[in-house]
Coordinates of C-alpha atoms in Angstrom, one line a residue:
M1 CA 6.2 -20.6 21.6
T2 CA 3.9 -17.5 21.0
K3 CA 5.5 -14.1 21.0
Q4 CA 3.7 -10.8 21.5
K5 CA 4.8 -8.1 19.0
A6 CA 3.9 -4.6 18.2
V7 CA 4.6 -2.6 15.0
I8 CA 3.8 0.8 13.6
D9 CA 3.8 1.4 9.9
I10 CA 4.1 5.2 9.2
G11 CA 2.9 5.6 5.6
T12 CA 2.3 8.6 3.4
N13 CA -1.5 8.3 3.8
T14 CA -2.1 6.1 6.8
F15 CA -0.4 5.2 10.1
H16 CA -1.0 1.6 11.2
L17 CA -0.6 0.2 14.7
L18 CA -0.7 -3.6 15.0
I19 CA -0.3 -5.6 18.2
A20 CA -0.4 -9.4 17.8
N21 CA 0.7 -12.8 19.0
V22 CA 2.8 -14.7 16.5
D23 CA 3.3 -18.4 16.9
E24 CA 6.0 -20.7 15.6
Q25 CA 4.1 -21.4 12.5
Q26 CA 4.0 -17.7 11.7
N27 CA 0.3 -17.4 12.4
I28 CA -0.8 -13.9 13.4
D29 CA -3.4 -13.5 16.1
I30 CA -4.4 -9.9 16.3
I31 CA -4.8 -8.4 19.8
H32 CA -5.3 -4.8 18.7
K33 CA -5.0 -2.7 15.6
N34 CA -5.7 0.9 14.7
T35 CA -5.4 2.7 11.4
I36 CA -5.4 6.5 11.2
A37 CA -5.8 8.5 8.0
V38 CA -3.0 11.0 8.8
K39 CA -2.4 12.1 5.2
L40 CA 1.2 12.9 6.1
G41 CA 2.0 13.6 2.4
E42 CA -0.8 16.2 2.0
G43 CA 0.5 19.5 0.8
G44 CA 4.1 18.4 0.7
V45 CA 4.7 15.0 -0.8
N46 CA 6.1 16.4 -4.0
K47 CA 7.9 19.2 -2.3
G48 CA 10.1 17.0 -0.1
H49 CA 8.6 18.5 3.0
I50 CA 6.0 17.5 5.6
A51 CA 3.5 20.4 5.7
D52 CA 2.7 21.8 9.2
A53 CA -0.8 20.5 9.5
A54 CA 0.2 17.0 8.4
Y55 CA 3.2 17.1 10.7
K56 CA 1.0 17.8 13.7
R57 CA -1.5 15.1 12.7
G58 CA 1.4 12.6 12.5
I59 CA 2.7 13.4 16.0
D60 CA -0.8 13.3 17.4
A61 CA -1.4 9.9 15.9
L62 CA 1.8 8.6 17.4
V63 CA 1.0 10.0 20.8
L64 CA -2.4 8.2 20.6
F65 CA -0.6 4.9 19.5
R66 CA 1.7 5.2 22.6
K67 CA -1.4 5.4 24.9
E68 CA -2.8 2.3 23.2
L69 CA 0.5 0.5 23.6
S70 CA 0.5 1.4 27.3
K71 CA -3.0 0.0 27.7
H72 CA -1.6 -3.3 26.5
N73 CA 1.5 -3.0 28.7
I74 CA 3.8 -2.8 25.7
K75 CA 7.0 -0.7 25.8
E76 CA 8.8 -2.0 22.8
V77 CA 7.4 -1.3 19.4
K78 CA 9.0 -1.6 15.9
A79 CA 8.1 1.6 14.0
T80 CA 9.1 2.1 10.4
A81 CA 8.6 5.1 8.2
T82 CA 8.5 5.1 4.4
A83 CA 8.5 7.6 1.5
A84 CA 6.8 10.6 3.2
V85 CA 9.4 10.8 6.0
R86 CA 12.2 9.3 4.0
D87 CA 12.1 12.1 1.4
A88 CA 11.2 15.0 3.6
S89 CA 13.7 17.8 4.5
N90 CA 12.1 17.9 8.0
G91 CA 11.9 14.1 8.4
K92 CA 14.7 14.0 11.0
E93 CA 12.9 16.6 13.0
F94 CA 9.7 14.5 12.8
I95 CA 11.6 11.5 14.1
A96 CA 13.1 13.4 17.0
E97 CA 9.7 14.8 18.0
A98 CA 8.1 11.4 17.8
L99 CA 10.7 10.1 20.3
E100 CA 10.3 13.0 22.6
K101 CA 6.5 13.2 22.7
A102 CA 5.4 9.6 22.1
Q103 CA 8.5 7.6 23.1
I104 CA 8.5 5.9 19.7
Q105 CA 11.8 5.4 18.0
I106 CA 11.2 5.5 14.2
T107 CA 13.5 3.7 11.7
I108 CA 13.4 5.0 8.2
I109 CA 13.4 2.1 5.7
D110 CA 14.3 2.4 2.0
G111 CA 12.1 1.1 -0.8
L112 CA 13.9 -2.2 -1.2
K113 CA 13.5 -3.0 2.5
E114 CA 9.9 -2.0 2.2
A115 CA 9.5 -4.5 -0.7
E116 CA 11.0 -7.2 1.5
Y117 CA 8.5 -6.6 4.3
I118 CA 5.7 -6.6 1.8
Y119 CA 6.9 -9.9 0.4
N120 CA 6.9 -11.3 4.0
G121 CA 3.4 -10.1 4.4
A122 CA 2.1 -11.8 1.2
K123 CA 4.0 -15.0 2.1
G124 CA 2.4 -14.9 5.6
A125 CA -1.1 -14.6 4.0
G126 CA -0.5 -17.8 2.1
V127 CA -1.1 -16.3 -1.4
L128 CA 2.2 -17.4 -2.8
N129 CA 3.0 -20.8 -4.3
D130 CA 5.5 -22.3 -6.7
K131 CA 4.2 -20.2 -9.5
T132 CA 6.0 -16.8 -10.2
S133 CA 3.9 -13.9 -9.1
L134 CA 4.2 -10.1 -9.3
I135 CA 3.3 -8.2 -6.1
M136 CA 2.3 -4.6 -6.4
D137 CA 1.9 -2.4 -3.3
I138 CA 0.6 1.1 -4.1
G139 CA 1.4 3.5 -1.3
G140 CA 0.9 7.2 -1.1
G141 CA 4.5 8.1 -1.8
S142 CA 5.9 5.1 -3.5
V143 CA 5.0 1.8 -5.3
E144 CA 6.8 -1.4 -4.7
F145 CA 7.0 -4.3 -7.2
I146 CA 8.3 -7.7 -6.2
I147 CA 8.6 -10.7 -8.6
C148 CA 8.7 -13.8 -6.5
N149 CA 7.3 -17.2 -5.5
Q150 CA 6.8 -18.7 -2.0
N151 CA 10.5 -19.6 -1.7
Q152 CA 12.3 -16.5 -2.9
I153 CA 12.3 -13.0 -4.3
F154 CA 13.7 -12.9 -7.9
W155 CA 13.5 -9.1 -8.4
K156 CA 12.3 -6.1 -6.4
Q157 CA 12.1 -2.4 -6.9
S158 CA 10.5 0.7 -5.5
Y159 CA 9.4 3.7 -7.6
Q160 CA 8.2 7.2 -6.7
L161 CA 4.8 6.6 -8.2
G162 CA 2.6 6.6 -5.1
A163 CA -1.1 7.7 -5.4
A164 CA -0.7 10.9 -3.4
R165 CA 2.4 11.9 -5.4
L166 CA 0.6 11.2 -8.8
L167 CA -2.5 13.1 -7.6
A168 CA -0.5 16.2 -6.7
D169 CA 1.2 16.1 -10.1
Y170 CA -1.7 15.3 -12.4
Y171 CA -5.1 15.9 -10.9
Q172 CA -6.3 19.0 -9.1
H173 CA -9.9 19.2 -10.1
E174 CA -13.2 17.3 -9.7
N175 CA -14.0 16.5 -13.3
A176 CA -13.2 13.2 -15.0
I177 CA -9.5 13.0 -15.9
E178 CA -8.6 14.4 -19.4
K179 CA -7.5 12.1 -22.1
S180 CA -4.3 14.1 -22.6
T181 CA -3.5 13.9 -18.9
L182 CA -4.0 10.2 -19.0
E183 CA -1.6 9.9 -21.9
N184 CA 1.0 12.0 -20.0
I185 CA 0.6 9.7 -17.0
H186 CA 1.0 6.6 -19.2
Q187 CA 4.2 8.1 -20.8
H188 CA 5.5 8.8 -17.3
F189 CA 4.9 5.2 -16.3
S190 CA 6.6 3.9 -19.6
N191 CA 9.7 6.0 -18.9
T192 CA 9.9 5.1 -15.2
L193 CA 9.1 1.4 -15.3
I194 CA 11.5 0.2 -18.1
N195 CA 13.4 -2.2 -15.8
L196 CA 10.1 -3.6 -14.3
F197 CA 9.0 -4.7 -17.8
E198 CA 12.4 -6.1 -18.6
A199 CA 12.2 -8.2 -15.4
V200 CA 8.6 -9.3 -16.3
K201 CA 9.9 -10.5 -19.7
T202 CA 12.6 -12.5 -18.0
Q203 CA 10.6 -14.0 -15.1
H204 CA 7.1 -14.4 -16.7
P205 CA 4.9 -13.8 -13.6
K206 CA 1.5 -15.5 -14.0
K207 CA -0.4 -13.8 -11.1
L208 CA -0.7 -10.2 -10.0
I209 CA -1.0 -9.8 -6.2
G210 CA -2.2 -6.4 -5.0
T211 CA -1.5 -5.4 -1.4
A212 CA -2.3 -2.3 0.6
G213 CA -5.5 -0.1 0.7
S214 CA -6.3 0.5 -3.0
F215 CA -6.6 -3.2 -3.7
D216 CA -8.8 -3.7 -0.6
S217 CA -11.0 -1.0 -2.1
F218 CA -11.2 -2.7 -5.5
A219 CA -12.2 -6.0 -3.7
T220 CA -14.7 -4.3 -1.5
I221 CA -16.4 -2.5 -4.5
I222 CA -16.5 -5.7 -6.6
A223 CA -17.8 -7.8 -3.6
L224 CA -20.6 -5.4 -3.0
K225 CA -21.6 -5.4 -6.7
Q226 CA -21.6 -9.2 -6.8
Q227 CA -23.2 -9.5 -3.3
V228 CA -20.4 -11.7 -2.1
L229 CA -18.5 -11.4 1.2
F230 CA -15.2 -9.6 1.4
N231 CA -14.0 -8.6 4.8
P232 CA -10.4 -7.3 4.9
E233 CA -10.3 -7.6 8.7
T234 CA -10.9 -11.4 8.6
M235 CA -9.9 -12.5 5.1
K236 CA -6.4 -12.8 3.9
S237 CA -7.1 -12.7 0.2
F238 CA -9.8 -12.2 -2.4
E239 CA -9.7 -13.3 -6.1
L240 CA -10.6 -10.6 -8.6
N241 CA -12.4 -11.9 -11.7
Y242 CA -10.5 -10.5 -14.7
P243 CA -13.4 -9.0 -16.6
E244 CA -14.8 -7.5 -13.4
I245 CA -11.6 -5.8 -12.3
M246 CA -11.0 -4.5 -15.8
N247 CA -14.5 -3.1 -15.9
L248 CA -14.1 -1.5 -12.5
L249 CA -10.8 0.1 -13.5
D250 CA -12.4 1.6 -16.6
E251 CA -15.3 2.9 -14.4
I252 CA -13.0 4.5 -11.9
I253 CA -10.8 6.1 -14.6
E254 CA -13.8 7.6 -16.4
S255 CA -15.5 8.8 -13.2
T256 CA -15.7 12.3 -11.7
H257 CA -14.9 13.1 -8.1
Q258 CA -18.7 13.1 -7.3
Q259 CA -19.2 9.7 -8.9
R260 CA -16.4 8.2 -6.9
L261 CA -17.8 9.8 -3.7
A262 CA -21.0 7.9 -4.4
M263 CA -19.3 4.5 -5.1
Q264 CA -20.3 1.9 -2.6
G265 CA -17.4 0.4 -0.7
L266 CA -15.0 3.3 -1.3
I267 CA -13.8 5.1 1.8
P268 CA -13.5 9.0 1.7
L269 CA -9.7 8.9 2.1
R270 CA -9.4 7.0 -1.2
T271 CA -12.0 9.0 -3.3
D272 CA -9.2 10.6 -5.5
M273 CA -6.3 8.3 -4.6
I274 CA -8.2 5.4 -6.1
L275 CA -8.2 7.2 -9.5
M276 CA -4.4 7.1 -9.6
A277 CA -4.2 3.5 -8.3
A278 CA -6.7 2.4 -11.0
I279 CA -4.7 4.1 -13.8
L280 CA -1.5 2.4 -12.6
T281 CA -3.2 -1.0 -12.0
Q282 CA -4.8 -1.0 -15.5
F283 CA -1.5 0.0 -17.1
I284 CA 0.4 -2.8 -15.3
I285 CA -2.2 -5.5 -16.2
K286 CA -2.3 -4.4 -19.9
R287 CA 1.5 -4.2 -20.2
T288 CA 2.2 -7.5 -18.4
H289 CA -0.8 -9.5 -19.9
I290 CA -1.4 -11.0 -16.5
E291 CA -5.0 -12.2 -16.2
E292 CA -5.0 -13.7 -12.7
V293 CA -5.4 -10.9 -10.2
I294 CA -5.9 -11.2 -6.4
T295 CA -6.1 -8.8 -3.4
C296 CA -3.9 -9.7 -0.5
T297 CA -4.9 -8.0 2.8
Y298 CA -1.5 -8.6 4.4
S299 CA 1.1 -6.0 3.5
L300 CA 4.0 -4.1 5.1
K301 CA 2.7 -4.1 8.7
E302 CA 2.1 -7.9 8.7
G303 CA 5.4 -8.4 7.1
L304 CA 7.0 -6.4 9.8
I305 CA 5.3 -8.3 12.6
L306 CA 6.4 -11.7 11.0
S307 CA 10.0 -10.6 10.5
D308 CA 12.8 -10.8 13.1
H309 CA 13.4 -7.1 12.4

């Protein structure tokens, strides 16, 4: 039996609406989707507060989503909020206003629940098998790591290392990032991710699966350079050749803001976010010695739609 479901993923950078039919084999047939670059964390992600302009953009996006849901005669929607709302002093106020103005009831989920939904998404995309994999989902406010195979999660954790958060802390100019700043970021990663690397030593993941927007961008840029097809709307995954992804990460890390603006396949929202995502991705690949890297286009919202909530 096919079920129609609707979910909203309220992220630090983007809000996603997904309406789909889900069959008994957990296949997703998308009826309607919309992604809005709300930038809810802009101006406040490291201050524990949703800034006024970002707050308004967030409520406006949810009002628009309600109109789209109404067009499809959908009343019930599962809406979850992650780091930007979770960590904000005015997060409860935002949730109350979303209910009042958009008739959308938001549930705040913690990082571990977020990791579970991301795992469900990757599993639904068919990118997992019997081999142990490391999933990495780089959001704006947080990053989730999941060590798993198709049958189970062995270890999961969420860290406050999102691209918007790192950007606010470490990069406020348009030049290429300084070597000393890069060293400070690496030190921050080393101090923060101790238990991740302990888990990697124990579980020995053989494949890195990148979910969420930054990895879609990596795949899009590489596909354009190689003149091969990558369409995140229709493809569930894309293999990233190891030398190509490492070269691209170097190129992004060494680039200026203007050079990133000119990069084919990079959307304006990610012009600077991609810098922090590249620094983190390169750090993880080098520290884990994983050489098989793939992009998975399913992440939290698909995991949400495949779950029983």
